[in-house]
Amino acid sequence: MADDKDVLRDVWFGRIPTCFLLNQDEVTEREAEPYYLLLPRVSYLTLVTDKVKKHFHKVIRTDDAEEMWFEYEGTPLKWHYPIGVLFDLHASNTVLPWSITVHFKNFPERDLLHCPSHSVIEAHFMSSIKEADALKHKSQVVNDMQKKDHKQLWMGLQNDKFDQFWAMNRKLMEYPTEDGGFRFIPFRIYQTLSDRPFIQKQFRPVSPEGHVHTLGDLLKEVYPVALPNEAVPAESPKRSFPLINQLSLGGPEALPGQPRDIIPPPGGPKRFQVVIHGIEPLLETPLQWLSEHLSHPDSFLHICVIPVPSD
C-alpha cells in the first residue's frame, strides 16, 4: 500500500470530546456528576467506557443496575458500530462536547445487541476483519495468519496501540501491483433517513477496462441520491491526493486547501454530505486509496450520508 503514514495516524488518533450524563430516571444514592472522555473514533463504545460504568456505579443502587447502554437524543447507540460512525451519523453537526445519555435500565432489546463482555466485541471485530478479507483477498491473508496475529490486531485496538496494530494490519492492506487494488472494496454506507442498517454490495476498485473507480463512482452505482444533482465525478488523478489532517474533533471539514463543496450542484442546492471520519473527501478520490487509508480497524470503509444542515 502507499505509505501515507501521517494519514493513518490522523485517522487512528481522531478523538471526539464527549460528556456522559446519567439518565434522569435512574435511581441514585446522590447526585450524579457528568463524566468527560475523549472517545477514539476507531474504537467501540463498550470497549472504552469501563471508566464511565465505574463512575456512575458509585451513585446508583447496584442492585437495580442492569447492562449499561447509551443513547443520543432518544436514539439508542449501537455499540457494534465504530464510535466515529455513530457520531457522524447522529451528531456530526452538534455542538461539542457530544452529550451521551447513560442508562442502566430498560435495555432496548429491539434496537441493540447485548454486550456482556469485551470478548463479544472481540468476536464482532474479528468477524468483520474476516468478512473484509474475504472480499479483498478471498480470505487468503487472514487464513494465513496465526492465532497470535489475530490477537495482535485485537490487542492493538483494545489498548490503542497504533504501531502494534498496523504492524499486522499492513498485511491486510497489500495486493499484487498488477491487480491495481483489492478484489472488492469492503464498504458500508449508512443513512440517517432510512430504516435499513446500511448498504453493502460488491464493488471493484478498478473497472474491467482499467478505469480507477472513485468515491463518486461508488455512490453513482450504489446510492446516487447522495450525489449533487447532475454532478459527474471528475477523472481521478494519477498519483497524489490531499493528505488529511485534523480528522479528530468536530463534524465534516474540508480537506486543507480544498473547497468544502466538492462539485457545485448545477441543478439546485447540495442536499447531502458524504462523510468519512468526520470529513467530506473529494468525490474524485480513488476508492482503493480510501480503503487503504480511511478504513476503520475492522477493514471496512464506513461512509455516512447525512442531510446538509438547514441552518
Coordinates of C-alpha atoms in Angstrom, one line a residue:
M1 CA 0.0 0.0 0.0
A2 CA 1.0 3.6 -0.4
D3 CA 2.9 4.7 2.7
D4 CA 0.9 7.8 3.8
K5 CA 1.6 7.0 7.4
D6 CA 0.6 10.5 8.6
V7 CA -2.9 9.9 7.2
L8 CA -3.1 6.5 9.0
R9 CA -2.0 8.2 12.3
D10 CA -4.5 11.1 11.9
V11 CA -7.3 8.5 11.4
W12 CA -6.2 6.4 14.3
F13 CA -5.8 9.2 16.8
G14 CA -9.0 11.0 15.9
R15 CA -10.9 11.9 19.1
I16 CA -14.4 13.2 20.0
P17 CA -14.8 15.1 23.2
T18 CA -17.8 13.6 25.0
C19 CA -19.9 14.3 28.0
F20 CA -21.7 11.3 29.6
L21 CA -24.8 12.1 31.6
L22 CA -26.8 9.6 33.7
N23 CA -30.4 9.3 32.7
Q24 CA -32.6 11.4 35.0
D25 CA -34.9 8.5 35.7
E26 CA -32.2 6.3 37.2
V27 CA -32.4 6.0 40.9
T28 CA -29.3 7.4 42.6
E29 CA -27.9 7.5 46.1
R30 CA -26.6 11.0 45.4
E31 CA -26.3 13.5 42.5
A32 CA -24.5 12.0 39.5
E33 CA -21.8 14.3 38.1
P34 CA -21.2 14.1 34.3
Y35 CA -18.2 12.2 33.1
Y36 CA -16.0 13.5 30.3
L37 CA -13.9 11.5 27.9
L38 CA -12.0 11.9 24.6
L39 CA -13.5 9.0 22.7
P40 CA -11.4 7.4 19.9
R41 CA -13.2 7.4 16.6
V42 CA -11.9 4.0 15.6
S43 CA -13.0 2.1 18.7
Y44 CA -16.3 0.9 20.1
L45 CA -18.4 2.5 22.9
T46 CA -18.5 -0.6 25.1
L47 CA -14.7 -1.1 24.8
V48 CA -13.7 2.4 26.1
T49 CA -16.4 3.2 28.7
D50 CA -15.4 1.0 31.6
K51 CA -14.5 4.2 33.5
V52 CA -17.9 5.6 32.7
K53 CA -19.6 2.5 34.2
K54 CA -17.4 2.7 37.3
H55 CA -18.1 6.4 37.7
F56 CA -21.9 6.0 37.7
H57 CA -21.9 2.8 39.7
K58 CA -20.8 5.0 42.6
V59 CA -24.1 6.8 42.7
I60 CA -26.7 4.2 41.6
R61 CA -28.1 1.3 43.5
T62 CA -26.1 -1.6 42.2
D63 CA -29.0 -4.0 42.9
D64 CA -31.0 -2.1 40.4
A65 CA -28.3 -1.8 37.8
E66 CA -28.6 -3.8 34.6
E67 CA -26.4 -3.7 31.4
M68 CA -25.1 -0.3 30.6
W69 CA -26.3 1.2 27.3
F70 CA -26.2 4.6 25.6
E71 CA -28.5 6.9 23.7
Y72 CA -28.2 10.3 22.0
E73 CA -31.4 12.5 21.7
G74 CA -33.6 9.4 22.0
T75 CA -31.7 7.2 19.7
P76 CA -30.0 4.1 21.2
L77 CA -26.4 3.9 20.1
K78 CA -25.3 0.6 18.5
W79 CA -22.1 -0.5 20.2
H80 CA -21.1 -2.6 17.3
Y81 CA -20.8 0.5 15.1
P82 CA -17.5 2.3 15.4
I83 CA -17.7 5.4 17.6
G84 CA -16.8 7.8 14.7
V85 CA -19.6 6.3 12.6
L86 CA -22.1 6.9 15.4
F87 CA -21.0 10.5 15.8
D88 CA -21.0 11.3 12.1
L89 CA -24.4 9.6 11.6
H90 CA -26.3 11.1 14.5
A91 CA -24.4 14.1 15.9
S92 CA -21.9 15.5 13.3
N93 CA -23.5 19.0 13.4
T94 CA -23.9 19.1 17.1
V95 CA -22.0 21.4 19.5
L96 CA -19.2 19.7 21.2
P97 CA -18.8 18.0 23.6
W98 CA -21.1 15.3 22.4
S99 CA -23.7 14.6 25.1
I100 CA -24.5 10.9 25.5
T101 CA -27.1 9.7 28.0
V102 CA -26.1 6.6 30.1
H103 CA -28.7 4.0 31.1
F104 CA -28.6 1.0 33.4
K105 CA -32.3 0.0 33.0
N106 CA -34.9 -0.8 30.3
F107 CA -32.4 -2.2 27.8
P108 CA -33.9 -1.7 24.3
E109 CA -33.9 -5.3 23.1
R110 CA -35.3 -4.4 19.6
D111 CA -32.6 -1.8 18.9
L112 CA -29.4 -3.0 20.5
L113 CA -27.3 -6.2 20.8
H114 CA -26.2 -7.2 24.2
C115 CA -22.6 -6.8 25.1
P116 CA -21.8 -8.6 28.4
S117 CA -18.0 -8.6 28.0
H118 CA -15.1 -7.5 25.9
S119 CA -14.9 -10.9 24.3
V120 CA -18.2 -10.2 22.5
I121 CA -16.6 -7.1 21.0
E122 CA -13.5 -9.0 20.0
A123 CA -15.6 -11.7 18.3
H124 CA -17.5 -9.0 16.3
F125 CA -14.3 -7.2 15.4
M126 CA -12.6 -10.3 14.1
S127 CA -15.7 -11.4 12.2
S128 CA -15.7 -8.1 10.4
I129 CA -12.0 -8.4 9.6
K130 CA -12.6 -11.9 8.2
E131 CA -15.5 -10.7 6.1
A132 CA -13.5 -7.8 4.7
D133 CA -10.6 -10.1 3.8
A134 CA -13.0 -12.5 2.0
L135 CA -13.9 -9.5 -0.2
K136 CA -10.3 -8.2 -0.6
H137 CA -8.2 -11.4 -0.9
K138 CA -10.7 -14.4 -0.9
S139 CA -9.7 -14.8 2.8
Q140 CA -6.2 -15.8 1.8
V141 CA -4.4 -13.3 4.1
V142 CA -6.4 -13.8 7.2
N143 CA -6.3 -17.6 6.8
D144 CA -2.5 -17.4 6.6
M145 CA -2.3 -15.6 9.9
Q146 CA -1.7 -17.4 13.1
K147 CA -3.9 -17.0 16.2
K148 CA -1.4 -14.8 17.8
D149 CA -1.6 -12.5 14.7
H150 CA -5.3 -12.2 15.2
K151 CA -4.8 -11.4 18.8
Q152 CA -2.2 -8.7 17.9
L153 CA -4.8 -6.9 15.8
W154 CA -7.3 -7.1 18.7
M155 CA -4.9 -6.0 21.4
G156 CA -3.7 -3.1 19.3
L157 CA -7.2 -1.8 19.1
Q158 CA -8.1 -2.6 22.7
N159 CA -5.0 -0.9 24.0
D160 CA -5.0 1.9 21.5
K161 CA -1.5 0.9 20.2
F162 CA -1.2 2.2 16.6
D163 CA 2.2 0.6 15.8
Q164 CA 1.2 -2.8 17.3
F165 CA -2.0 -2.8 15.2
W166 CA -0.5 -1.6 11.9
A167 CA 2.5 -3.9 12.1
M168 CA -0.1 -6.7 11.4
N169 CA -2.9 -4.8 9.7
R170 CA -0.4 -3.8 6.9
K171 CA -0.7 -7.4 5.6
L172 CA -4.4 -7.0 5.1
M173 CA -3.9 -3.9 3.0
E174 CA -1.4 -5.4 0.5
Y175 CA -2.3 -6.6 -3.0
P176 CA -0.3 -7.6 -6.2
T177 CA 0.8 -4.5 -8.1
E178 CA -0.6 -5.9 -11.3
D179 CA -4.1 -6.1 -9.8
G180 CA -4.3 -2.4 -9.2
G181 CA -6.2 -2.9 -5.9
F182 CA -8.3 -5.3 -3.9
R183 CA -10.6 -7.8 -5.4
F184 CA -13.6 -5.9 -3.9
I185 CA -13.7 -2.8 -1.7
P186 CA -15.3 -3.6 1.8
F187 CA -17.6 -0.7 2.5
R188 CA -20.8 0.2 4.2
I189 CA -23.0 3.2 3.5
Y190 CA -25.1 4.5 6.4
Q191 CA -28.1 6.8 6.0
T192 CA -30.0 8.7 8.7
L193 CA -33.2 8.8 6.7
S194 CA -33.6 5.0 6.3
D195 CA -34.6 2.1 8.5
R196 CA -32.1 -0.1 6.6
P197 CA -29.0 -0.6 8.7
F198 CA -26.5 0.0 5.8
I199 CA -25.8 -0.6 2.2
Q200 CA -23.2 -3.2 1.3
K201 CA -22.5 -4.6 -2.2
Q202 CA -19.6 -5.9 -4.2
F203 CA -17.7 -3.1 -5.9
R204 CA -14.3 -3.3 -7.5
P205 CA -11.7 -0.6 -7.2
V206 CA -10.8 -0.9 -10.9
S207 CA -13.2 -1.4 -13.8
P208 CA -12.7 -4.2 -16.4
E209 CA -11.5 -1.5 -18.8
G210 CA -8.8 -0.4 -16.3
H211 CA -10.6 2.7 -15.1
V212 CA -9.8 3.6 -11.4
H213 CA -13.1 3.8 -9.6
T214 CA -13.6 6.8 -7.3
L215 CA -15.8 7.6 -4.4
G216 CA -18.1 9.3 -6.8
D217 CA -18.3 6.2 -9.0
L218 CA -19.3 4.1 -6.0
L219 CA -22.1 6.5 -5.0
K220 CA -23.3 6.8 -8.6
E221 CA -23.6 3.0 -8.7
V222 CA -24.8 2.2 -5.2
Y223 CA -26.5 5.3 -3.8
P224 CA -26.9 8.0 -6.5
V225 CA -29.2 10.2 -4.4
A226 CA -26.2 11.2 -2.3
L227 CA -24.6 12.9 -5.3
P228 CA -25.2 16.6 -6.2
N229 CA -27.8 17.0 -8.9
E230 CA -26.4 16.1 -12.3
A231 CA -22.8 16.1 -10.9
V232 CA -20.3 13.8 -12.6
P233 CA -17.1 13.0 -10.7
A234 CA -14.0 14.3 -12.3
E235 CA -11.5 11.9 -13.7
S236 CA -9.3 10.6 -10.9
P237 CA -5.8 12.0 -10.6
K238 CA -2.9 9.7 -11.5
R239 CA -1.0 9.7 -8.2
S240 CA -1.2 12.1 -5.3
F241 CA -4.2 13.0 -3.2
P242 CA -4.6 15.7 -0.5
L243 CA -3.4 14.3 2.8
I244 CA -5.8 14.7 5.7
N245 CA -5.1 16.4 8.9
Q246 CA -7.2 17.1 12.0
L247 CA -9.6 14.3 11.4
S248 CA -10.4 14.4 15.1
L249 CA -12.9 16.6 16.7
G250 CA -16.0 18.0 15.1
G251 CA -18.2 17.4 12.1
P252 CA -17.3 17.4 8.5
E253 CA -14.4 19.6 7.5
A254 CA -12.9 20.3 4.1
L255 CA -9.5 19.0 3.2
P256 CA -6.7 21.6 3.5
G257 CA -6.8 24.0 0.6
Q258 CA -9.9 22.4 -0.9
P259 CA -13.4 23.9 -1.1
R260 CA -16.0 22.3 1.2
D261 CA -18.5 21.8 -1.7
I262 CA -16.9 19.1 -3.7
I263 CA -18.6 19.6 -7.0
P264 CA -21.1 22.6 -7.3
P265 CA -24.6 21.2 -8.0
P266 CA -25.9 22.9 -11.1
G267 CA -29.5 21.7 -10.5
G268 CA -30.0 23.0 -7.0
P269 CA -28.5 23.2 -3.5
K270 CA -26.5 20.4 -2.2
R271 CA -28.7 18.0 -0.2
F272 CA -26.3 15.5 1.4
Q273 CA -22.9 15.4 3.0
V274 CA -20.8 12.2 2.3
V275 CA -18.7 11.8 5.4
I276 CA -15.8 9.5 6.3
H277 CA -14.1 10.0 9.6
G278 CA -15.7 13.4 10.1
I279 CA -14.6 14.9 6.7
E280 CA -16.0 15.1 3.2
P281 CA -13.4 13.5 0.9
L282 CA -13.3 14.7 -2.7
L283 CA -15.6 12.6 -4.9
E284 CA -12.8 12.0 -7.3
T285 CA -10.6 10.4 -4.6
P286 CA -9.8 6.8 -5.8
L287 CA -11.7 4.2 -3.8
Q288 CA -8.7 2.0 -3.4
W289 CA -6.8 4.8 -1.7
L290 CA -9.7 5.5 0.6
S291 CA -9.9 1.8 1.5
E292 CA -6.2 1.6 2.4
H293 CA -6.1 4.8 4.4
L294 CA -9.6 5.6 5.8
S295 CA -10.9 2.2 6.6
H296 CA -11.6 1.5 10.3
P297 CA -9.6 -1.1 12.1
D298 CA -12.3 -3.7 11.1
S299 CA -11.1 -3.2 7.5
F300 CA -14.4 -1.6 6.3
L301 CA -14.7 1.8 4.7
H302 CA -17.6 3.3 6.7
I303 CA -19.4 6.0 4.8
C304 CA -22.2 8.2 6.3
V305 CA -24.7 10.1 4.1
I306 CA -26.3 12.8 6.1
P307 CA -28.6 15.7 5.2
V308 CA -27.0 19.1 4.9
P309 CA -27.9 21.1 7.9
S310 CA -30.7 23.5 7.2
D311 CA -29.3 26.4 9.3

